[in-house]
mmCIF file of C-alpha atoms and ligand atoms in Angstrom:
data_model
loop_
_atom_site.group_PDB
_atom_site.id
_atom_site.type_symbol
_atom_site.label_atom_id
_atom_site.label_comp_id
_atom_site.label_asym_id
_atom_site.label_seq_id
_atom_site.Cartn_x
_atom_site.Cartn_y
_atom_site.Cartn_z
ATOM 1 C CA MET A 1261 9.423 -10.747 9.498
ATOM 2 C CA SER A 1262 7.322 -8.167 11.127
ATOM 3 C CA ASP A 1263 8.138 -4.562 11.845
ATOM 4 C CA ASP A 1264 9.938 -5.242 15.193
ATOM 5 C CA GLY A 1265 11.806 -8.379 13.574
ATOM 6 C CA ALA A 1266 9.609 -11.126 15.399
ATOM 7 C CA GLY A 1267 6.466 -12.816 14.936
ATOM 8 C CA ARG A 1268 3.951 -12.447 11.748
ATOM 9 C CA PRO A 1269 4.021 -9.463 9.294
ATOM 10 C CA LEU A 1270 1.993 -6.404 10.025
ATOM 11 C CA VAL A 1271 -1.351 -5.922 8.136
ATOM 12 C CA MET A 1272 -2.384 -2.547 6.557
ATOM 13 C CA GLY A 1273 -6.143 -2.617 6.155
ATOM 14 C CA ILE A 1274 -7.295 -0.450 3.158
ATOM 15 C CA LEU A 1275 -9.948 2.234 3.606
ATOM 16 C CA ASN A 1276 -10.642 3.906 0.449
ATOM 17 C CA VAL A 1277 -12.964 7.046 0.814
ATOM 18 C CA THR A 1278 -13.603 7.368 -3.041
ATOM 19 C CA PRO A 1279 -16.520 6.808 -5.258
ATOM 20 C CA ASP A 1280 -14.271 4.886 -7.750
ATOM 21 C CA SER A 1281 -11.739 2.545 -6.310
ATOM 22 C CA PHE A 1282 -11.721 -0.651 -8.211
ATOM 23 C CA SER A 1283 -12.984 -3.089 -5.560
ATOM 24 C CA ASP A 1284 -14.642 -0.889 -2.782
ATOM 25 C CA GLY A 1285 -15.294 2.297 -4.666
ATOM 26 C CA GLY A 1286 -18.111 4.071 -2.840
ATOM 27 C CA LEU A 1287 -18.675 1.256 -0.251
ATOM 28 C CA HIS A 1288 -17.308 3.285 2.594
ATOM 29 C CA LEU A 1289 -18.509 6.697 1.837
ATOM 30 C CA PHE A 1290 -21.512 6.494 4.256
ATOM 31 C CA ASP A 1291 -19.663 5.717 7.374
ATOM 32 C CA PRO A 1292 -15.874 5.552 6.704
ATOM 33 C CA VAL A 1293 -14.974 6.125 10.417
ATOM 34 C CA GLU A 1294 -16.997 3.060 11.349
ATOM 35 C CA ALA A 1295 -15.325 1.172 8.484
ATOM 36 C CA GLY A 1296 -11.823 1.956 9.813
ATOM 37 C CA LEU A 1297 -12.689 0.852 13.375
ATOM 38 C CA ARG A 1298 -13.873 -2.389 11.929
ATOM 39 C CA LEU A 1299 -10.666 -3.028 10.081
ATOM 40 C CA ARG A 1300 -8.839 -2.101 13.504
ATOM 41 C CA ASP A 1301 -11.088 -4.456 15.452
ATOM 42 C CA GLU A 1302 -10.342 -7.020 12.809
ATOM 43 C CA GLY A 1303 -6.522 -6.959 13.482
ATOM 44 C CA ALA A 1304 -5.434 -4.308 11.248
ATOM 45 C CA ASP A 1305 -1.968 -2.829 12.683
ATOM 46 C CA TRP A 1306 -2.548 0.336 10.293
ATOM 47 C CA VAL A 1307 -5.537 1.571 8.467
ATOM 48 C CA ASP A 1308 -4.685 3.282 5.343
ATOM 49 C CA VAL A 1309 -6.895 5.957 4.180
ATOM 50 C CA GLY A 1310 -7.066 6.825 0.671
ATOM 51 C CA GLY A 1311 -9.129 9.593 -1.335
ATOM 52 C CA GLU A 1312 -7.864 9.141 -4.610
ATOM 53 C CA SER A 1313 -8.215 6.071 -6.726
ATOM 54 C CA THR A 1314 -5.033 4.964 -8.383
ATOM 55 C CA ARG A 1315 -6.659 1.940 -10.419
ATOM 56 C CA PRO A 1316 -5.764 1.719 -14.199
ATOM 57 C CA GLY A 1317 -7.382 4.429 -16.132
ATOM 58 C CA ALA A 1318 -8.434 6.570 -13.010
ATOM 59 C CA THR A 1319 -8.671 10.168 -13.341
ATOM 60 C CA PRO A 1320 -6.695 12.325 -10.896
ATOM 61 C CA VAL A 1321 -8.492 14.135 -8.079
ATOM 62 C CA GLU A 1322 -7.930 17.798 -7.033
ATOM 63 C CA VAL A 1323 -6.004 18.705 -3.828
ATOM 64 C CA ASP A 1324 -9.034 20.295 -2.044
ATOM 65 C CA GLU A 1325 -11.390 17.413 -3.146
ATOM 66 C CA GLU A 1326 -8.994 14.690 -1.687
ATOM 67 C CA ARG A 1327 -8.265 16.780 1.427
ATOM 68 C CA ARG A 1328 -12.195 16.848 1.982
ATOM 69 C CA ARG A 1329 -12.430 13.168 1.606
ATOM 70 C CA VAL A 1330 -9.702 11.867 3.749
ATOM 71 C CA LEU A 1331 -8.834 14.670 6.733
ATOM 72 C CA SER A 1332 -11.927 14.371 8.860
ATOM 73 C CA VAL A 1333 -11.656 10.564 8.745
ATOM 74 C CA ILE A 1334 -8.093 10.350 9.454
ATOM 75 C CA GLU A 1335 -8.553 12.833 12.801
ATOM 76 C CA ALA A 1336 -11.580 10.868 13.859
ATOM 77 C CA LEU A 1337 -9.530 7.447 13.657
ATOM 78 C CA SER A 1338 -6.595 8.933 15.126
ATOM 79 C CA ARG A 1339 -8.654 10.266 18.043
ATOM 80 C CA ARG A 1340 -9.654 6.943 18.602
ATOM 81 C CA GLY A 1341 -6.080 5.470 18.940
ATOM 82 C CA VAL A 1342 -6.017 4.013 15.483
ATOM 83 C CA PRO A 1343 -2.706 4.086 13.771
ATOM 84 C CA VAL A 1344 -3.342 5.679 10.477
ATOM 85 C CA SER A 1345 -1.536 5.741 7.069
ATOM 86 C CA VAL A 1346 -2.376 8.368 4.342
ATOM 87 C CA ASP A 1347 -2.469 6.847 0.877
ATOM 88 C CA THR A 1348 -1.384 10.262 -1.020
ATOM 89 C CA MET A 1349 0.638 11.271 -3.897
ATOM 90 C CA LYS A 1350 0.441 15.032 -2.919
ATOM 91 C CA THR A 1351 2.709 16.876 -0.506
ATOM 92 C CA ALA A 1352 -0.154 19.463 0.474
ATOM 93 C CA VAL A 1353 -2.741 16.519 1.269
ATOM 94 C CA LEU A 1354 0.074 14.835 3.299
ATOM 95 C CA ARG A 1355 1.108 17.817 5.337
ATOM 96 C CA ASP A 1356 -2.712 18.059 6.650
ATOM 97 C CA ALA A 1357 -2.806 14.396 6.882
ATOM 98 C CA LEU A 1358 0.054 14.464 9.209
ATOM 99 C CA ALA A 1359 -1.207 17.259 11.058
ATOM 100 C CA ALA A 1360 -4.698 15.384 11.456
ATOM 101 C CA GLY A 1361 -2.804 12.406 12.985
ATOM 102 C CA ALA A 1362 -1.585 9.991 10.294
ATOM 103 C CA SER A 1363 1.963 8.718 11.055
ATOM 104 C CA LEU A 1364 2.564 6.761 7.975
ATOM 105 C CA ALA A 1365 3.058 8.300 4.110
ATOM 106 C CA ASN A 1366 1.777 5.732 1.657
ATOM 107 C CA ASP A 1367 2.806 7.030 -1.698
ATOM 108 C CA VAL A 1368 2.185 4.981 -4.982
ATOM 109 C CA ASN A 1369 4.523 7.622 -6.653
ATOM 110 C CA GLY A 1370 7.619 6.785 -4.412
ATOM 111 C CA GLY A 1371 7.769 10.149 -2.866
ATOM 112 C CA ARG A 1372 8.495 12.009 -5.965
ATOM 113 C CA GLU A 1373 6.472 15.285 -5.409
ATOM 114 C CA GLU A 1374 8.395 18.298 -4.406
ATOM 115 C CA GLY A 1375 8.589 18.275 -0.636
ATOM 116 C CA TYR A 1376 6.937 15.121 0.253
ATOM 117 C CA LEU A 1377 10.049 13.273 1.724
ATOM 118 C CA GLU A 1378 11.144 16.433 3.779
ATOM 119 C CA THR A 1379 7.418 16.487 5.050
ATOM 120 C CA VAL A 1380 7.611 13.015 6.286
ATOM 121 C CA ALA A 1381 10.850 13.584 7.830
ATOM 122 C CA ALA A 1382 9.754 16.805 9.569
ATOM 123 C CA ALA A 1383 6.912 15.006 11.041
ATOM 124 C CA GLY A 1384 9.097 11.830 12.062
ATOM 125 C CA ALA A 1385 6.488 9.828 10.307
ATOM 126 C CA GLU A 1386 7.149 6.480 8.221
ATOM 127 C CA VAL A 1387 6.941 6.226 4.493
ATOM 128 C CA ALA A 1388 6.157 3.596 2.215
ATOM 129 C CA LEU A 1389 7.707 4.159 -1.290
ATOM 130 C CA MET A 1390 6.011 2.245 -4.021
ATOM 131 C CA HIS A 1391 7.341 1.567 -7.629
ATOM 132 C CA MET A 1392 4.912 2.724 -10.329
ATOM 133 C CA ARG A 1393 5.728 2.867 -14.311
ATOM 134 C CA GLY A 1394 3.988 5.877 -15.719
ATOM 135 C CA VAL A 1395 0.713 7.375 -14.262
ATOM 136 C CA PRO A 1396 -2.496 5.427 -13.262
ATOM 137 C CA ALA A 1397 -4.388 6.788 -16.468
ATOM 138 C CA THR A 1398 -2.032 5.026 -18.833
ATOM 139 C CA MET A 1399 0.257 3.017 -16.693
ATOM 140 C CA GLN A 1400 -1.274 -0.446 -18.038
ATOM 141 C CA ASN A 1401 -0.883 0.414 -21.729
ATOM 142 C CA ALA A 1402 1.660 -2.302 -22.952
ATOM 143 C CA PRO A 1403 4.070 -1.796 -20.000
ATOM 144 C CA ALA A 1404 7.588 -2.670 -20.817
ATOM 145 C CA TYR A 1405 10.886 -3.557 -19.251
ATOM 146 C CA GLY A 1406 14.420 -4.880 -20.064
ATOM 147 C CA ASP A 1407 14.757 -6.656 -16.621
ATOM 148 C CA VAL A 1408 11.794 -5.822 -14.374
ATOM 149 C CA VAL A 1409 13.094 -6.995 -11.190
ATOM 150 C CA ALA A 1410 16.535 -5.111 -11.722
ATOM 151 C CA GLU A 1411 14.787 -2.057 -12.940
ATOM 152 C CA VAL A 1412 12.091 -2.114 -10.061
ATOM 153 C CA HIS A 1413 14.660 -3.092 -7.272
ATOM 154 C CA ALA A 1414 17.165 -0.014 -8.479
ATOM 155 C CA PHE A 1415 14.156 2.462 -8.377
ATOM 156 C CA LEU A 1416 13.267 1.532 -4.972
ATOM 157 C CA VAL A 1417 16.857 1.607 -3.745
ATOM 158 C CA LYS A 1418 17.307 5.121 -5.441
ATOM 159 C CA ARG A 1419 14.181 6.527 -3.828
ATOM 160 C CA ARG A 1420 15.170 5.045 -0.641
ATOM 161 C CA ASP A 1421 18.517 7.065 -0.865
ATOM 162 C CA PHE A 1422 16.404 10.100 -1.449
ATOM 163 C CA ALA A 1423 14.536 9.409 1.681
ATOM 164 C CA LEU A 1424 17.512 8.964 3.721
ATOM 165 C CA ARG A 1425 18.947 12.064 2.543
ATOM 166 C CA ALA A 1426 15.853 13.926 3.348
ATOM 167 C CA GLY A 1427 16.491 12.878 6.932
ATOM 168 C CA ILE A 1428 14.016 9.879 7.412
ATOM 169 C CA ASP A 1429 15.433 7.318 9.508
ATOM 170 C CA GLU A 1430 15.887 3.947 7.824
ATOM 171 C CA SER A 1431 13.910 2.018 10.192
ATOM 172 C CA LYS A 1432 10.790 4.199 8.839
ATOM 173 C CA ILE A 1433 11.243 3.375 5.289
ATOM 174 C CA TRP A 1434 9.061 0.695 3.589
ATOM 175 C CA LEU A 1435 9.780 -0.528 -0.192
ATOM 176 C CA ASP A 1436 6.926 -1.709 -2.388
ATOM 177 C CA PRO A 1437 7.428 -3.266 -5.818
ATOM 178 C CA GLY A 1438 3.964 -1.871 -6.821
ATOM 179 C CA VAL A 1439 2.021 -4.821 -7.961
ATOM 180 C CA GLY A 1440 -0.466 -3.820 -10.898
ATOM 181 C CA PHE A 1441 1.131 -0.477 -11.520
ATOM 182 C CA GLY A 1442 2.563 -0.420 -14.985
ATOM 183 C CA LYS A 1443 3.086 -4.442 -14.808
ATOM 184 C CA THR A 1444 1.974 -7.087 -16.829
ATOM 185 C CA ASP A 1445 0.946 -10.583 -15.055
ATOM 186 C CA ASP A 1446 4.530 -11.968 -16.154
ATOM 187 C CA HIS A 1447 6.071 -8.758 -14.486
ATOM 188 C CA THR A 1448 4.013 -9.423 -11.410
ATOM 189 C CA ARG A 1449 5.150 -13.024 -11.193
ATOM 190 C CA ALA A 1450 8.965 -11.844 -11.568
ATOM 191 C CA LEU A 1451 8.583 -9.526 -8.908
ATOM 192 C CA LEU A 1452 6.968 -11.782 -6.602
ATOM 193 C CA ARG A 1453 9.506 -14.559 -7.109
ATOM 194 C CA ALA A 1454 12.248 -11.852 -6.416
ATOM 195 C CA LEU A 1455 10.603 -11.069 -2.905
ATOM 196 C CA PRO A 1456 13.505 -12.540 -1.028
ATOM 197 C CA GLU A 1457 16.015 -10.312 -2.849
ATOM 198 C CA LEU A 1458 14.078 -7.366 -2.327
ATOM 199 C CA THR A 1459 13.631 -7.820 1.593
ATOM 200 C CA LYS A 1460 17.458 -8.220 1.755
ATOM 201 C CA GLU A 1461 17.410 -4.328 0.862
ATOM 202 C CA GLY A 1462 14.903 -3.265 3.679
ATOM 203 C CA LYS A 1463 11.427 -3.533 5.074
ATOM 204 C CA VAL A 1464 8.999 -4.639 2.350
ATOM 205 C CA LEU A 1465 4.980 -3.826 2.041
ATOM 206 C CA LEU A 1466 3.266 -5.706 -0.556
ATOM 207 C CA GLY A 1467 -0.176 -4.777 -1.969
ATOM 208 C CA ILE A 1468 -1.600 -7.746 -4.058
ATOM 209 C CA SER A 1469 -5.205 -7.496 -2.601
ATOM 210 C CA ARG A 1470 -8.080 -8.212 -4.839
ATOM 211 C CA LYS A 1471 -5.813 -7.322 -8.086
ATOM 212 C CA GLY A 1472 -6.439 -7.989 -11.548
ATOM 213 C CA PHE A 1473 -3.812 -10.773 -11.960
ATOM 214 C CA LEU A 1474 -5.535 -12.730 -9.030
ATOM 215 C CA GLY A 1475 -8.934 -12.335 -11.119
ATOM 216 C CA ARG A 1476 -7.249 -13.835 -14.133
ATOM 217 C CA LEU A 1477 -5.687 -16.824 -12.126
ATOM 218 C CA ALA A 1478 -9.142 -17.641 -10.737
ATOM 219 C CA GLY A 1479 -10.870 -17.871 -14.160
ATOM 220 C CA GLY A 1480 -12.185 -14.108 -14.249
ATOM 221 C CA ALA A 1481 -13.278 -13.923 -10.712
ATOM 222 C CA PRO A 1482 -14.633 -10.445 -9.697
ATOM 223 C CA ALA A 1483 -12.695 -8.318 -7.350
ATOM 224 C CA HIS A 1484 -14.730 -9.577 -4.116
ATOM 225 C CA ASP A 1485 -13.815 -13.194 -5.048
ATOM 226 C CA ARG A 1486 -9.870 -13.165 -4.955
ATOM 227 C CA LEU A 1487 -9.249 -14.073 -1.610
ATOM 228 C CA GLU A 1488 -7.570 -17.761 -1.951
ATOM 229 C CA GLY A 1489 -4.913 -16.483 -4.192
ATOM 230 C CA MET A 1490 -3.975 -13.591 -2.283
ATOM 231 C CA LEU A 1491 -3.647 -15.827 0.948
ATOM 232 C CA ALA A 1492 -1.519 -18.537 -1.011
ATOM 233 C CA LEU A 1493 0.880 -15.671 -2.221
ATOM 234 C CA HIS A 1494 1.092 -13.940 1.308
ATOM 235 C CA ALA A 1495 2.376 -17.071 2.546
ATOM 236 C CA TRP A 1496 5.145 -16.963 -0.154
ATOM 237 C CA ALA A 1497 5.684 -13.403 0.850
ATOM 238 C CA GLN A 1498 5.763 -14.060 4.650
ATOM 239 C CA LEU A 1499 8.409 -16.765 4.147
ATOM 240 C CA SER A 1500 10.292 -14.307 1.825
ATOM 241 C CA GLY A 1501 10.578 -11.895 4.709
ATOM 242 C CA VAL A 1502 7.802 -9.297 3.816
ATOM 243 C CA GLY A 1503 7.132 -6.974 6.665
ATOM 244 C CA MET A 1504 3.524 -5.744 6.020
ATOM 245 C CA MET A 1505 0.533 -6.626 3.688
ATOM 246 C CA ARG A 1506 -1.853 -4.098 2.585
ATOM 247 C CA VAL A 1507 -5.269 -5.742 2.247
ATOM 248 C CA HIS A 1508 -8.795 -5.342 1.913
ATOM 249 C CA ASP A 1509 -9.903 -8.493 3.965
ATOM 250 C CA VAL A 1510 -8.275 -8.124 7.259
ATOM 251 C CA ARG A 1511 -9.528 -10.751 9.328
ATOM 252 C CA ALA A 1512 -8.764 -13.549 6.838
ATOM 253 C CA THR A 1513 -5.333 -12.187 6.317
ATOM 254 C CA VAL A 1514 -4.453 -11.897 9.921
ATOM 255 C CA ARG A 1515 -5.700 -15.532 10.605
ATOM 256 C CA ALA A 1516 -3.704 -16.847 7.659
ATOM 257 C CA LEU A 1517 -0.445 -15.164 8.494
ATOM 258 C CA ASP A 1518 -0.812 -16.083 12.453
ATOM 259 C CA ALA A 1519 -1.175 -19.716 11.273
ATOM 260 C CA LEU A 1520 1.944 -19.777 9.329
ATOM 261 C CA ASP A 1521 3.763 -17.846 12.099
ATOM 262 C CA TRP A 1522 2.592 -20.410 14.614
ATOM 263 C CA LEU A 1523 4.964 -23.020 12.777
ATOM 264 C CA GLY A 1524 7.770 -20.736 14.120
HETATM 265 N N1 LIG B 1741 -2.274 -0.407 -4.425
HETATM 266 C C1 LIG B 1741 -3.216 0.417 -4.270
HETATM 267 C C2 LIG B 1741 -3.392 1.658 -3.788
HETATM 268 N N2 LIG B 1741 -2.309 1.907 -3.040
HETATM 269 N N3 LIG B 1741 -0.333 1.378 -1.937
HETATM 270 C C3 LIG B 1741 0.882 0.435 -1.885
HETATM 271 N N4 LIG B 1741 1.828 0.902 -1.026
HETATM 272 N N5 LIG B 1741 0.825 -0.404 -2.716
HETATM 273 C C4 LIG B 1741 -0.306 -0.799 -3.286
HETATM 274 O O1 LIG B 1741 0.010 -2.026 -3.901
HETATM 275 C C5 LIG B 1741 -1.213 -0.137 -3.676
HETATM 276 C C6 LIG B 1741 -1.301 1.266 -2.826
HETATM 277 C C7 LIG B 1741 -4.479 0.228 -5.303
HETATM 278 O O2 LIG B 1741 -5.366 -0.570 -4.806
HETATM 279 P P1 LIG B 1741 -6.740 0.196 -3.933
HETATM 280 O O3 LIG B 1741 -6.475 1.157 -3.097
HETATM 281 O O4 LIG B 1741 -7.535 -1.108 -3.550
HETATM 282 O O5 LIG B 1741 -7.562 0.692 -5.291
HETATM 283 P P2 LIG B 1741 -7.856 2.187 -5.663
HETATM 284 O O6 LIG B 1741 -6.340 2.659 -6.236
HETATM 285 O O7 LIG B 1741 -8.636 2.041 -6.925
HETATM 286 O O8 LIG B 1741 -8.397 2.957 -4.673
#
């Protein structure tokens, strides 16, 4: 189900303004605004601008460097009427990104940095709260859970409660199970199978685009060659009630979601 309760799920196009993202690092540094406009023209409902890679093993980026990477891009895209989301864990970056025109805060850290949720609330923005176990530098080192579905869902419900208490309207909160963030492939499978339960808790955003498990499912396919598995699993997510997909391949995603939606 989409944001407004009808039609296909929304599509969030990924625009990483980074030298080191796992699938598009360095690709958009030359002309990120053009790349963002292209995503919009291909049908993205949001363009998600990120200045810090969170791939497994990534090193953190300083606040000023992250600001330098994203703010002018956000400002330029917003000025052209593109709905912009900012992919940041940092309250300081978020504050400036919202002032530059972003209206969705996408946080792989679940809004845990001090002042993050209050900053979202003060701006009247939307927020995506993702589950991550550990930190990107080490999160894929043997992640372990008792019951991954119960633990991830409980974390997301708790973070949603914090967001509500900070003054964010429930209609503006997205929950994301965080595929690849401290999860083995078995954990990912369990979480994907449990999507129909998570969508009963609230609006769900899913980010599986080009992720490692899709490469392993496709016999070791590299990041740019993992489309088919993603589209198949999007169909499952769509039928499970997921409201937004975060993707690199916007055109193919929109076409696939529209085709399934066409069945009614
Ligand atoms: N995944 C990535 C980054 N941000 N945000 C949400 N809400 N959900 C996700 O699954 C998610 C996310 C990682 O993917 P990508 O941006 O392509 O790579 P990198 O972190 O290397 O820039």
